[in-house]
Structure formats: structure tokens, C-alpha cells
Amino acid sequence: MQNDKLKMYGGIWGGLVPLAILVVGLVWLSVAGRGGTKPFWACAWLALAVGLFFARSKEEYCKAAMRGIGDKTGIVIVTAWLFAGVFGKLMAVGGLVDGLLWLGMTTGAQGAIFTLLVFAAAMLFSLGTGTSTGTCIALTPVLYPAGYFLGADPAMLGLAILSGAAFGDNLAPISDTTIVSAYTQGATMRDVVRSRFPLCIVAAAFTALAFLIFGGGGEAVVLPEIQASLNPSGIFMLVALVVVVVAALSGRHIIEALIYGNVTAALVGMLIGTLKPGDIFGIPARAGASTGIIQSGIDGVVGAIIFAILILAVTQILMECGIMTKILEFAHKSVVSTVRQAELFIVGVTILASIPISANAPAELLVGPSLVRPIGEKFNLAPARRANLMDCAVCTIFFVLPWHIVVAAWYGAMVSAAESYGIAAPPISTALCNPYSWALLAVLVFSAVTGWNRRYATPGDAAPEEA
């Protein structure tokens, strides 16, 4: 990375213009309820366009932007997202939702026990699909009314879905945040998932206890139409998730692991009868129609990919005009002098970046290469440790603020489900009590303060592109 080459009119203040335009635009759209990766394209485009006029050398400014777009880390992330998007679509269309619903309802669980099972189902679904927003959209229409009529507390029931979605986003090897955190820190997916698991599972255990204590209190009345829709075969789609996790943990490249998972998901779906070859790829009946699941899966991640590319360009400009260097110098001189302070700084700066941006992977892209990696390297923190601090941090406050896209999607799906069955939905402020987010934040701070789960870099910590 090349720093301090780009000269701006107004010095540091001129260099801050692109960042200011980006953040103001993101907050404006998010507060107005119009957030999302595609609407955010315009904010990043405006940031880059306006910033050009503050650059003393327009040519160097353009080259800096192109260096950001062509960054090797970004290329790996984009490629992984393409395969992760298709994998998630295969899992959803293959019937994983129905399988998880069957698993929960056939146990005869009610009240708090069913709320706990909803949390577990959301964890599994988000681990399998790698998308927190998709988990909320897919599970809420069936699990929220089912739980309501099985005596679960409505607020805790809704939070069980949101918490499970956050868990998968936090840990899944195919999650965008996991991919970005690993590759911006030069960590292998195997090391990241193995070392992150203790942090996530401890937070999940405290969350499960909260649902078990407070998740009941309603009256159980099972709806026949919900029972009639049960299809147990979809539970076998979890085999594909096992393939991805095992491949990643055995040291396979994440793209290789994702290809194995895609093939397994397609084969399992066809074996259980939920997928046909034509569903995956086929000649559409009319021009412009989708060719199948592969195209739909890629369509689903295009918005995130383009926004990530634009974020990489903005971040590179911030680095080359010296802004990130100034922040690092301030941190080194004023607030960071020990490894404990360095880890707390990484957690804090990541959370601050995630507050205005309603998509959490771009927040990691903003601070990961420019702030988290250099300060972590100064204190010899292992790449996986840096990645885990950043990823866990971005999955805390992000899942409680109502202007973030996943919370908005979760609440919209819950209100829609409630209206369909004539039942009540809790207010959107319920998200502020998301137990997994707060438990994860507590675990993360405890880890940074005490050193639990901390790991230092060794000569064997190879960057992914070198593995």
C-alpha cells in the first residue's frame, strides 16, 4: 500500500471530503429507510467524483482509485462472494427453511423451548447461507407466526431470529464479513473459523440462556396450515454446509470449499426432489428472464460487490492522502501503547465505522486494511486474531440499530407475517435488546481486556494468497 503520495487542496481536510460525502450519504439514506447496497452506489460514486476536484494531481487521484479497485484482497473477496451467493441461493431453494421448521415443530416444543429452537434454526440457516438479511427474510414469515401460536413471547421470538442471523454472519465461512475480515488481515479461513468459534459459541450460550428464561409466556394454538407445509427433506441440505466447513477447516482455499459446497447442495437438492437440473441452469422461456439459481445467486450479491469495489477506491484515496496515517499516529501517541489498548482500539474503530454504514462488510473494508491491520501488526497480533476482533465488533452494534439493512429487513418481514395471520408484532425498538449482539460485545471486551483467546503472529501465519 502506498501512503502519503496524494496531495489534496486543503491538506487533510481536503482529503476528508470523499469520506464526509460517503458517510453523510449513507446516514441520510439509512435514516430515511432507503438504505441498501445498491442505493449506496450513488454515495460512493459522488464521493469519488467530488474528491477529484480537491486533488492537486487529477491523474494521481485516478490512479489511487484504480489501485484500490484492483487490490488483490478485493479480487479474492469479490470472487468468493460470487460463489457464496450461489451457494446461499441453492440452500434456500433446496428447502432448508422447511426442513428447519419441521425439525422445530415436530419436537412438540412450545413457549420458551420453541423460542430457543428458533434461535438454533436461524443459526443453522445463516451458517448455511452466509446471509443475515436472507435469514431474516426467509425464516421470519414461517417461524414468527409458528412461534406466536406455540406460546412464545413475541419480542423474544423475533429476537431469536435476529440473533441467529447475527451468529451465522459472525461465524459462517461463506459470510461476507468472514471473507472480508480474513482476507483484509491476510489470515487463512481455517485459522479464522477455528479461533473465532470460542468467542461466538460463548456469546451464543449466554443468548440461549436468555431465550430459555424469557422466551415463553404466550398461549399455544397450532395452526393447521403451518403444519401442512412441513417438509422434512430440506434438512438434508445441511450436508452441503458440513462440506464447506470441513473443507475450509482442512485448509482448502475458500473458493475451492465453496465450489465443493455448491456441487453438494445441487446434488442433495436433486436427490431429495427439491431441485431439478433446469432450476440450476436452463434456457429461459423468454429473453431477459433468469437462467436459474446460478444467475439469481450472483444477482443477489452484485449490489454488495459493486459497493465494495467503490469502497476500496475511496479507502485507497484516504490512505494515499495520509488521513489513515494521521489517525494511526494519533492512536499510537495518545490511546494505544499496550496490546490490550490496541485490541480495544480495533474493536472501537470497527464499531464506529459500522454505525453509519448499514452494510457491515463495507465497514470492515473501510478500516481493515488501513487501520486494523497496521496497528495489529505493530503489536504482533496474529492475522486471525485481528480478523476476529474486527468481525465480532462489526456484528455487535450493527444488529441493534434500526437503520441498518438487516434490522429493517427483519422488522419488515415480521410485520408482514403478523399482518398475514392477524397477530401482533413488537416495535422495531425491540432490536435494541438483541441478546446475541450484547453478549458478543461483552465477550469481545472480556477477551481484549484479559487476553483470553489472544494469539500472536508466528512465521507459519501465511497470507491466503501465499498459501
Short mmCIF file of C-alpha atoms in Angstrom, two decimals, residues 10-450:
data_model
loop_
_atom_site.label_atom_id
_atom_site.label_comp_id
_atom_site.label_asym_id
_atom_site.label_seq_id
_atom_site.Cartn_x
_atom_site.Cartn_y
_atom_site.Cartn_z
CA GLY A 10 -6.81 21.91 1.92
CA GLY A 11 -4.44 19.17 3.09
CA ILE A 12 -6.02 16.62 5.40
CA TRP A 13 -9.35 18.47 5.33
CA GLY A 14 -9.49 18.22 1.57
CA GLY A 15 -8.71 14.53 1.82
CA LEU A 16 -11.62 14.07 4.20
CA VAL A 17 -14.14 15.35 1.64
CA PRO A 18 -14.73 11.96 -0.06
CA LEU A 19 -15.21 10.27 3.33
CA ALA A 20 -17.57 13.00 4.53
CA ILE A 21 -19.72 12.77 1.39
CA LEU A 22 -19.81 8.97 1.67
CA VAL A 23 -20.80 8.90 5.35
CA VAL A 24 -23.38 11.70 5.08
CA GLY A 25 -25.00 9.97 2.11
CA LEU A 26 -25.09 6.61 3.85
CA VAL A 27 -26.60 8.04 7.03
CA TRP A 28 -29.16 10.07 5.07
CA LEU A 29 -30.36 7.06 3.10
CA SER A 30 -30.32 4.79 6.14
CA VAL A 31 -32.29 7.13 8.39
CA ALA A 32 -34.80 7.66 5.58
CA GLY A 33 -35.29 3.90 5.42
CA ARG A 34 -33.85 3.69 1.90
CA GLY A 35 -30.55 2.02 2.76
CA GLY A 36 -29.09 -0.90 0.84
CA THR A 37 -26.00 -1.75 -1.15
CA LYS A 38 -27.46 -0.62 -4.49
CA PRO A 39 -28.73 2.77 -3.23
CA PHE A 40 -25.31 3.26 -1.64
CA TRP A 41 -23.61 3.10 -5.05
CA ALA A 42 -24.52 6.73 -5.66
CA CYS A 43 -22.96 7.85 -2.36
CA ALA A 44 -19.62 6.23 -3.18
CA TRP A 45 -19.75 7.50 -6.78
CA LEU A 46 -20.36 11.06 -5.59
CA ALA A 47 -17.57 10.75 -3.02
CA LEU A 48 -15.09 9.74 -5.73
CA ALA A 49 -16.32 12.34 -8.25
CA VAL A 50 -16.30 15.32 -5.88
CA GLY A 51 -12.98 14.28 -4.34
CA LEU A 52 -11.31 14.59 -7.74
CA PHE A 53 -11.66 18.39 -7.65
CA PHE A 54 -9.76 18.57 -4.34
CA ALA A 55 -6.79 16.62 -5.71
CA ARG A 56 -3.78 18.65 -6.83
CA SER A 57 -2.90 15.93 -9.34
CA LYS A 58 -6.03 14.60 -11.00
CA GLU A 59 -4.04 11.81 -12.62
CA GLU A 60 -2.62 10.58 -9.29
CA TYR A 61 -6.10 10.70 -7.78
CA CYS A 62 -7.48 8.49 -10.54
CA LYS A 63 -4.54 6.09 -10.24
CA ALA A 64 -5.09 5.84 -6.49
CA ALA A 65 -8.74 4.96 -7.04
CA MET A 66 -7.77 2.32 -9.59
CA ARG A 67 -5.18 0.85 -7.23
CA GLY A 68 -7.94 0.42 -4.67
CA ILE A 69 -10.29 -1.23 -7.15
CA GLY A 70 -7.54 -3.56 -8.37
CA ASP A 71 -6.37 -4.55 -4.89
CA LYS A 72 -5.57 -8.29 -4.63
CA THR A 73 -7.58 -8.59 -1.43
CA GLY A 74 -10.61 -7.11 -3.15
CA ILE A 75 -10.34 -9.56 -6.03
CA VAL A 76 -10.36 -12.54 -3.67
CA ILE A 77 -13.33 -11.13 -1.77
CA VAL A 78 -15.34 -10.49 -4.95
CA THR A 79 -14.64 -13.97 -6.31
CA ALA A 80 -15.62 -15.61 -3.02
CA TRP A 81 -18.85 -13.60 -2.89
CA LEU A 82 -19.85 -14.84 -6.35
CA PHE A 83 -19.71 -18.46 -5.22
CA ALA A 84 -21.14 -17.73 -1.77
CA GLY A 85 -24.16 -16.02 -3.34
CA VAL A 86 -24.98 -19.07 -5.46
CA PHE A 87 -24.44 -21.41 -2.51
CA GLY A 88 -26.87 -19.46 -0.34
CA LYS A 89 -29.50 -19.50 -3.10
CA LEU A 90 -29.12 -23.25 -3.59
CA MET A 91 -29.58 -23.85 0.14
CA ALA A 92 -32.72 -21.70 0.31
CA VAL A 93 -34.39 -23.06 -2.83
CA GLY A 94 -33.37 -26.58 -1.81
CA GLY A 95 -35.80 -26.38 1.13
CA LEU A 96 -33.60 -25.69 4.13
CA VAL A 97 -36.29 -23.41 5.63
CA ASP A 98 -38.96 -26.12 5.51
CA GLY A 99 -36.55 -28.66 6.93
CA LEU A 100 -35.67 -26.45 9.89
CA LEU A 101 -39.33 -25.63 10.50
CA TRP A 102 -40.17 -29.34 10.51
CA LEU A 103 -37.31 -30.03 12.90
CA GLY A 104 -38.58 -27.40 15.32
CA MET A 105 -42.29 -28.19 15.23
CA THR A 106 -42.17 -31.99 15.27
CA THR A 107 -40.40 -31.97 18.63
CA GLY A 108 -43.59 -30.74 20.31
CA ALA A 109 -41.73 -27.78 21.77
CA GLN A 110 -43.71 -24.76 22.97
CA GLY A 111 -43.09 -21.40 24.62
CA ALA A 112 -39.51 -20.70 25.61
CA ILE A 113 -38.28 -24.06 24.28
CA PHE A 114 -39.61 -23.22 20.82
CA THR A 115 -38.00 -19.75 21.02
CA LEU A 116 -34.70 -21.48 21.76
CA LEU A 117 -35.24 -23.83 18.79
CA VAL A 118 -35.96 -20.82 16.55
CA PHE A 119 -32.62 -19.34 17.61
CA ALA A 120 -30.89 -22.64 16.76
CA ALA A 121 -32.71 -22.86 13.40
CA ALA A 122 -31.69 -19.30 12.50
CA MET A 123 -28.10 -20.08 13.49
CA LEU A 124 -28.05 -23.11 11.20
CA PHE A 125 -29.73 -21.32 8.32
CA SER A 126 -27.41 -18.32 8.48
CA LEU A 127 -24.39 -20.62 8.76
CA GLY A 128 -25.61 -22.48 5.69
CA THR A 129 -26.45 -19.47 3.56
CA GLY A 130 -23.96 -16.90 4.86
CA THR A 131 -26.52 -14.09 4.82
CA SER A 132 -28.07 -12.45 7.87
CA THR A 133 -30.56 -10.43 5.82
CA GLY A 134 -31.56 -13.52 3.83
CA THR A 135 -32.02 -15.46 7.05
CA CYS A 136 -34.44 -12.87 8.42
CA ILE A 137 -36.38 -12.65 5.16
CA ALA A 138 -36.59 -16.43 4.70
CA LEU A 139 -37.31 -17.60 8.25
CA THR A 140 -39.47 -14.85 9.74
CA PRO A 141 -42.62 -15.48 7.60
CA VAL A 142 -42.87 -19.08 8.86
CA LEU A 143 -41.12 -19.17 12.24
CA TYR A 144 -42.62 -15.99 13.71
CA PRO A 145 -46.30 -16.98 13.33
CA ALA A 146 -45.49 -20.59 14.26
CA GLY A 147 -43.81 -19.48 17.48
CA TYR A 148 -46.52 -16.98 18.27
CA PHE A 149 -49.15 -19.70 18.16
CA LEU A 150 -46.92 -22.06 20.15
CA GLY A 151 -46.83 -19.72 23.13
CA ALA A 152 -43.52 -17.89 22.58
CA ASP A 153 -43.04 -14.31 23.74
CA PRO A 154 -43.40 -12.22 20.53
CA ALA A 155 -40.46 -9.88 21.22
CA MET A 156 -38.07 -12.67 22.22
CA LEU A 157 -39.29 -14.79 19.31
CA GLY A 158 -38.42 -12.06 16.83
CA LEU A 159 -35.06 -11.50 18.54
CA ALA A 160 -34.31 -15.23 18.30
CA ILE A 161 -34.38 -14.94 14.51
CA LEU A 162 -32.27 -11.75 14.50
CA SER A 163 -29.75 -13.23 16.96
CA GLY A 164 -29.40 -16.43 14.95
CA ALA A 165 -28.85 -14.37 11.81
CA ALA A 166 -26.11 -12.41 13.56
CA PHE A 167 -24.42 -15.62 14.74
CA GLY A 168 -24.15 -17.01 11.22
CA ASP A 169 -22.98 -13.70 9.79
CA ASN A 170 -20.33 -13.70 12.50
CA LEU A 171 -19.03 -17.25 12.01
CA ALA A 172 -20.01 -18.75 8.64
CA PRO A 173 -17.03 -19.32 6.31
CA ILE A 174 -19.19 -18.10 3.43
CA SER A 175 -20.38 -14.94 5.20
CA ASP A 176 -19.29 -11.66 3.59
CA THR A 177 -17.97 -10.37 6.91
CA THR A 178 -15.90 -13.53 7.49
CA ILE A 179 -14.46 -13.38 3.98
CA VAL A 180 -13.62 -9.67 4.22
CA SER A 181 -12.16 -9.88 7.73
CA ALA A 182 -9.95 -12.85 6.83
CA TYR A 183 -8.59 -11.52 3.57
CA THR A 184 -8.03 -7.92 4.67
CA GLN A 185 -5.87 -9.26 7.51
CA GLY A 186 -4.01 -11.88 5.48
CA ALA A 187 -5.49 -14.75 7.51
CA THR A 188 -6.45 -18.23 6.35
CA MET A 189 -10.11 -19.19 6.60
CA ARG A 190 -9.13 -22.25 8.65
CA ASP A 191 -7.45 -20.18 11.34
CA VAL A 192 -10.22 -17.59 11.38
CA VAL A 193 -13.09 -20.06 11.84
CA ARG A 194 -11.24 -22.21 14.38
CA SER A 195 -10.18 -19.32 16.58
CA ARG A 196 -13.44 -17.38 16.24
CA PHE A 197 -15.61 -20.32 17.28
CA PRO A 198 -14.95 -19.98 21.06
CA LEU A 199 -15.92 -16.29 21.00
CA CYS A 200 -19.13 -16.93 19.06
CA ILE A 201 -20.22 -20.03 20.96
CA VAL A 202 -19.79 -18.40 24.38
CA ALA A 203 -21.92 -15.45 23.25
CA ALA A 204 -24.46 -17.90 21.78
CA ALA A 205 -24.61 -19.82 25.07
CA PHE A 206 -25.50 -16.67 27.04
CA THR A 207 -28.04 -15.78 24.34
CA ALA A 208 -29.63 -19.24 24.51
CA LEU A 209 -29.96 -18.88 28.28
CA ALA A 210 -31.77 -15.55 27.82
CA PHE A 211 -34.25 -17.13 25.40
CA LEU A 212 -34.79 -20.08 27.70
CA ILE A 213 -35.60 -17.78 30.64
CA PHE A 214 -37.61 -15.05 28.88
CA GLY A 215 -38.81 -16.70 25.66
CA GLY A 216 -42.19 -18.05 26.82
CA GLY A 217 -45.40 -16.72 28.30
CA GLY A 218 -47.90 -16.99 25.45
CA GLU A 219 -50.77 -19.41 24.73
CA ALA A 220 -50.12 -22.39 22.44
CA VAL A 221 -52.50 -22.80 19.49
CA VAL A 222 -51.02 -24.62 16.47
CA LEU A 223 -52.33 -23.58 13.06
CA PRO A 224 -53.15 -26.48 10.68
CA GLU A 225 -51.92 -24.56 7.62
CA ILE A 226 -48.46 -24.24 9.18
CA GLN A 227 -48.33 -27.95 9.98
CA ALA A 228 -49.46 -28.82 6.47
CA SER A 229 -46.48 -27.00 4.92
CA LEU A 230 -43.88 -29.08 6.76
CA ASN A 231 -41.33 -30.82 4.51
CA PRO A 232 -38.60 -32.67 6.40
CA SER A 233 -36.42 -33.47 3.38
CA GLY A 234 -34.91 -29.96 3.32
CA ILE A 235 -32.94 -30.73 6.48
CA PHE A 236 -30.56 -32.82 4.34
CA MET A 237 -29.32 -29.60 2.72
CA LEU A 238 -27.20 -29.15 5.85
CA VAL A 239 -24.88 -31.77 4.36
CA ALA A 240 -23.63 -29.09 1.96
CA LEU A 241 -22.87 -26.78 4.89
CA VAL A 242 -20.82 -29.55 6.52
CA VAL A 243 -18.85 -29.97 3.29
CA VAL A 244 -17.97 -26.25 3.16
CA VAL A 245 -16.97 -26.07 6.83
CA VAL A 246 -14.88 -29.26 6.72
CA ALA A 247 -13.14 -28.16 3.51
CA ALA A 248 -12.37 -24.71 4.94
CA LEU A 249 -11.11 -26.11 8.24
CA SER A 250 -8.92 -28.64 6.45
CA GLY A 251 -7.02 -25.79 4.81
CA ARG A 252 -8.70 -25.66 1.40
CA HIS A 253 -8.97 -22.26 -0.25
CA ILE A 254 -12.34 -20.67 0.47
CA ILE A 255 -13.26 -20.62 -3.23
CA GLU A 256 -12.42 -24.32 -3.54
CA ALA A 257 -14.51 -25.06 -0.43
CA LEU A 258 -17.41 -23.05 -1.85
CA ILE A 259 -17.32 -24.91 -5.16
CA TYR A 260 -17.47 -28.24 -3.29
CA GLY A 261 -20.39 -26.88 -1.27
CA ASN A 262 -22.23 -25.66 -4.36
CA VAL A 263 -21.90 -29.03 -6.07
CA THR A 264 -23.02 -30.86 -2.92
CA ALA A 265 -26.03 -28.58 -2.43
CA ALA A 266 -27.11 -29.11 -6.03
CA LEU A 267 -26.75 -32.91 -5.80
CA VAL A 268 -28.54 -33.16 -2.44
CA GLY A 269 -31.36 -30.93 -3.69
CA MET A 270 -31.85 -33.11 -6.74
CA LEU A 271 -31.71 -36.32 -4.67
CA ILE A 272 -34.42 -35.13 -2.26
CA GLY A 273 -36.52 -33.75 -5.10
CA THR A 274 -36.47 -30.06 -4.19
CA LEU A 275 -34.23 -29.11 -7.12
CA LYS A 276 -34.15 -30.04 -10.79
CA PRO A 277 -31.24 -29.50 -13.18
CA GLY A 278 -33.31 -26.90 -15.02
CA ASP A 279 -33.75 -24.94 -11.80
CA ILE A 280 -30.00 -24.53 -11.54
CA PHE A 281 -29.34 -23.63 -15.16
CA GLY A 282 -31.59 -23.65 -18.19
CA ILE A 283 -32.59 -21.68 -21.26
CA PRO A 284 -35.26 -19.19 -20.15
CA ALA A 285 -38.65 -19.19 -21.86
CA ARG A 286 -38.34 -15.52 -22.77
CA ALA A 287 -35.49 -13.11 -23.35
CA GLY A 288 -34.33 -11.33 -20.23
CA ALA A 289 -35.62 -13.98 -17.82
CA SER A 290 -33.28 -15.70 -15.37
CA THR A 291 -31.34 -18.76 -16.44
CA GLY A 292 -31.81 -20.23 -12.97
CA ILE A 293 -30.37 -20.36 -9.48
CA ILE A 294 -26.80 -19.60 -10.56
CA GLN A 295 -27.83 -16.32 -12.14
CA SER A 296 -30.15 -15.46 -9.25
CA GLY A 297 -27.44 -16.18 -6.70
CA ILE A 298 -24.98 -13.91 -8.50
CA ASP A 299 -27.67 -11.24 -8.91
CA GLY A 300 -28.11 -11.26 -5.14
CA VAL A 301 -24.51 -10.28 -4.45
CA VAL A 302 -23.91 -7.85 -7.33
CA GLY A 303 -25.02 -4.88 -5.23
CA ALA A 304 -22.61 -5.75 -2.42
CA ILE A 305 -19.74 -6.42 -4.84
CA ILE A 306 -20.03 -3.09 -6.68
CA PHE A 307 -20.36 -1.16 -3.43
CA ALA A 308 -17.33 -2.98 -2.02
CA ILE A 309 -15.29 -2.07 -5.12
CA LEU A 310 -16.24 1.60 -4.72
CA ILE A 311 -15.41 1.48 -1.00
CA LEU A 312 -11.97 0.05 -1.84
CA ALA A 313 -11.36 3.01 -4.16
CA VAL A 314 -12.39 5.56 -1.51
CA THR A 315 -10.29 3.81 1.15
CA GLN A 316 -7.20 3.82 -1.06
CA ILE A 317 -7.56 7.55 -1.61
CA LEU A 318 -7.84 8.10 2.15
CA MET A 319 -4.67 6.09 2.68
CA GLU A 320 -2.65 7.77 -0.06
CA CYS A 321 -3.52 11.29 1.01
CA GLY A 322 -2.31 10.47 4.54
CA ILE A 323 -5.54 10.53 6.55
CA MET A 324 -5.28 6.97 7.82
CA THR A 325 -1.62 7.61 8.67
CA LYS A 326 -2.62 10.60 10.81
CA ILE A 327 -5.25 8.51 12.61
CA LEU A 328 -2.68 5.79 13.28
CA GLU A 329 -0.14 8.31 14.56
CA PHE A 330 -2.74 9.77 16.89
CA ALA A 331 -3.67 6.30 18.12
CA HIS A 332 -0.04 5.35 18.74
CA LYS A 333 0.76 8.57 20.61
CA SER A 334 -2.46 9.09 22.55
CA VAL A 335 -4.52 5.94 23.13
CA VAL A 336 -2.54 2.83 22.15
CA SER A 337 0.60 1.81 23.99
CA THR A 338 -0.16 -1.80 25.00
CA VAL A 339 -1.57 -4.84 23.21
CA ARG A 340 -4.73 -4.56 25.32
CA GLN A 341 -5.26 -0.98 24.19
CA ALA A 342 -4.54 -2.00 20.59
CA GLU A 343 -7.26 -4.64 20.68
CA LEU A 344 -9.76 -2.29 22.30
CA PHE A 345 -8.88 0.31 19.64
CA ILE A 346 -9.56 -2.25 16.87
CA VAL A 347 -12.93 -3.09 18.42
CA GLY A 348 -13.85 0.56 18.91
CA VAL A 349 -12.85 1.83 15.48
CA THR A 350 -14.68 -1.04 13.78
CA ILE A 351 -17.88 -0.36 15.73
CA LEU A 352 -17.63 3.36 14.91
CA ALA A 353 -17.28 2.55 11.22
CA SER A 354 -20.29 0.23 11.32
CA ILE A 355 -22.67 2.73 12.93
CA PRO A 356 -23.33 4.98 9.90
CA ILE A 357 -22.98 2.27 7.24
CA SER A 358 -25.98 -0.05 7.01
CA ALA A 359 -23.97 -2.89 5.49
CA ASN A 360 -21.30 -4.35 7.75
CA ALA A 361 -18.79 -5.84 5.28
CA PRO A 362 -18.07 -2.39 3.72
CA ALA A 363 -17.35 -1.08 7.23
CA GLU A 364 -14.65 -3.75 7.51
CA LEU A 365 -13.27 -2.77 4.13
CA LEU A 366 -13.03 0.83 5.29
CA VAL A 367 -10.95 0.18 8.40
CA GLY A 368 -9.50 -3.32 7.88
CA PRO A 369 -6.53 -2.67 5.57
CA SER A 370 -5.83 0.91 6.67
CA LEU A 371 -6.23 0.88 10.47
CA VAL A 372 -6.81 -2.60 11.89
CA ARG A 373 -4.01 -4.39 10.07
CA PRO A 374 -1.16 -1.92 10.72
CA ILE A 375 -1.96 -1.39 14.39
CA GLY A 376 -2.38 -5.13 14.91
CA GLU A 377 0.89 -5.86 13.15
CA LYS A 378 2.71 -3.34 15.34
CA PHE A 379 1.75 -5.41 18.40
CA ASN A 380 2.40 -8.69 16.58
CA LEU A 381 -1.22 -9.87 16.76
CA ALA A 382 -1.92 -12.94 14.63
CA PRO A 383 -3.84 -12.29 11.38
CA ALA A 384 -6.73 -14.47 12.59
CA ARG A 385 -6.89 -12.58 15.89
CA ARG A 386 -7.10 -9.23 14.09
CA ALA A 387 -9.78 -10.64 11.80
CA ASN A 388 -11.77 -11.98 14.75
CA LEU A 389 -11.67 -8.73 16.69
CA MET A 390 -12.88 -6.83 13.65
CA ASP A 391 -15.56 -9.31 12.59
CA CYS A 392 -17.01 -9.77 16.06
CA ALA A 393 -17.05 -6.00 16.57
CA VAL A 394 -18.91 -5.38 13.32
CA CYS A 395 -21.57 -7.93 14.36
CA THR A 396 -22.44 -6.23 17.66
CA ILE A 397 -24.00 -2.76 17.46
CA PHE A 398 -24.73 -3.33 13.77
CA PHE A 399 -27.54 -5.77 14.67
CA VAL A 400 -29.36 -3.44 17.06
CA LEU A 401 -29.64 -0.14 15.15
CA PRO A 402 -32.93 0.25 13.24
CA TRP A 403 -31.44 1.99 10.17
CA HIS A 404 -29.22 -0.96 9.33
CA ILE A 405 -30.45 -3.02 6.41
CA VAL A 406 -30.66 -6.35 8.22
CA VAL A 407 -32.71 -4.88 11.09
CA ALA A 408 -35.03 -3.15 8.62
CA ALA A 409 -35.46 -6.38 6.62
CA TRP A 410 -36.07 -8.38 9.80
CA TYR A 411 -38.70 -5.97 11.07
CA GLY A 412 -40.41 -5.66 7.70
CA ALA A 413 -40.70 -9.46 7.42
CA MET A 414 -42.02 -9.70 10.98
CA VAL A 415 -44.71 -7.04 10.45
CA SER A 416 -45.75 -8.68 7.17
CA ALA A 417 -46.03 -12.10 8.84
CA ALA A 418 -48.01 -10.63 11.74
CA GLU A 419 -50.46 -8.94 9.37
CA SER A 420 -50.94 -12.16 7.38
CA TYR A 421 -52.06 -14.05 10.50
CA GLY A 422 -53.77 -11.18 12.32
CA ILE A 423 -51.33 -11.20 15.23
CA ALA A 424 -49.24 -8.53 16.99
CA ALA A 425 -45.67 -7.56 16.15
CA PRO A 426 -43.31 -5.90 18.65
CA PRO A 427 -41.92 -2.41 17.89
CA ILE A 428 -38.71 -2.02 15.90
CA SER A 429 -37.03 -0.71 19.07
CA THR A 430 -37.03 -4.36 20.20
CA ALA A 431 -33.86 -4.76 18.14
CA LEU A 432 -32.03 -2.62 20.70
CA CYS A 433 -32.34 -5.60 23.09
CA ASN A 434 -30.77 -8.14 20.71
CA PRO A 435 -29.15 -10.51 23.23
CA TYR A 436 -26.55 -12.02 20.90
CA SER A 437 -25.14 -8.61 19.96
CA TRP A 438 -24.74 -7.51 23.56
CA ALA A 439 -23.40 -10.89 24.69
CA LEU A 440 -20.87 -10.86 21.85
CA LEU A 441 -19.75 -7.34 22.76
CA ALA A 442 -19.27 -8.40 26.39
CA VAL A 443 -17.29 -11.48 25.34
CA LEU A 444 -15.18 -9.40 22.97
CA VAL A 445 -14.31 -6.77 25.59
CA PHE A 446 -13.55 -9.53 28.11
CA SER A 447 -11.24 -11.21 25.58
CA ALA A 448 -9.39 -7.97 24.83
CA VAL A 449 -9.00 -6.98 28.49
CA THR A 450 -7.96 -10.40 29.85
#
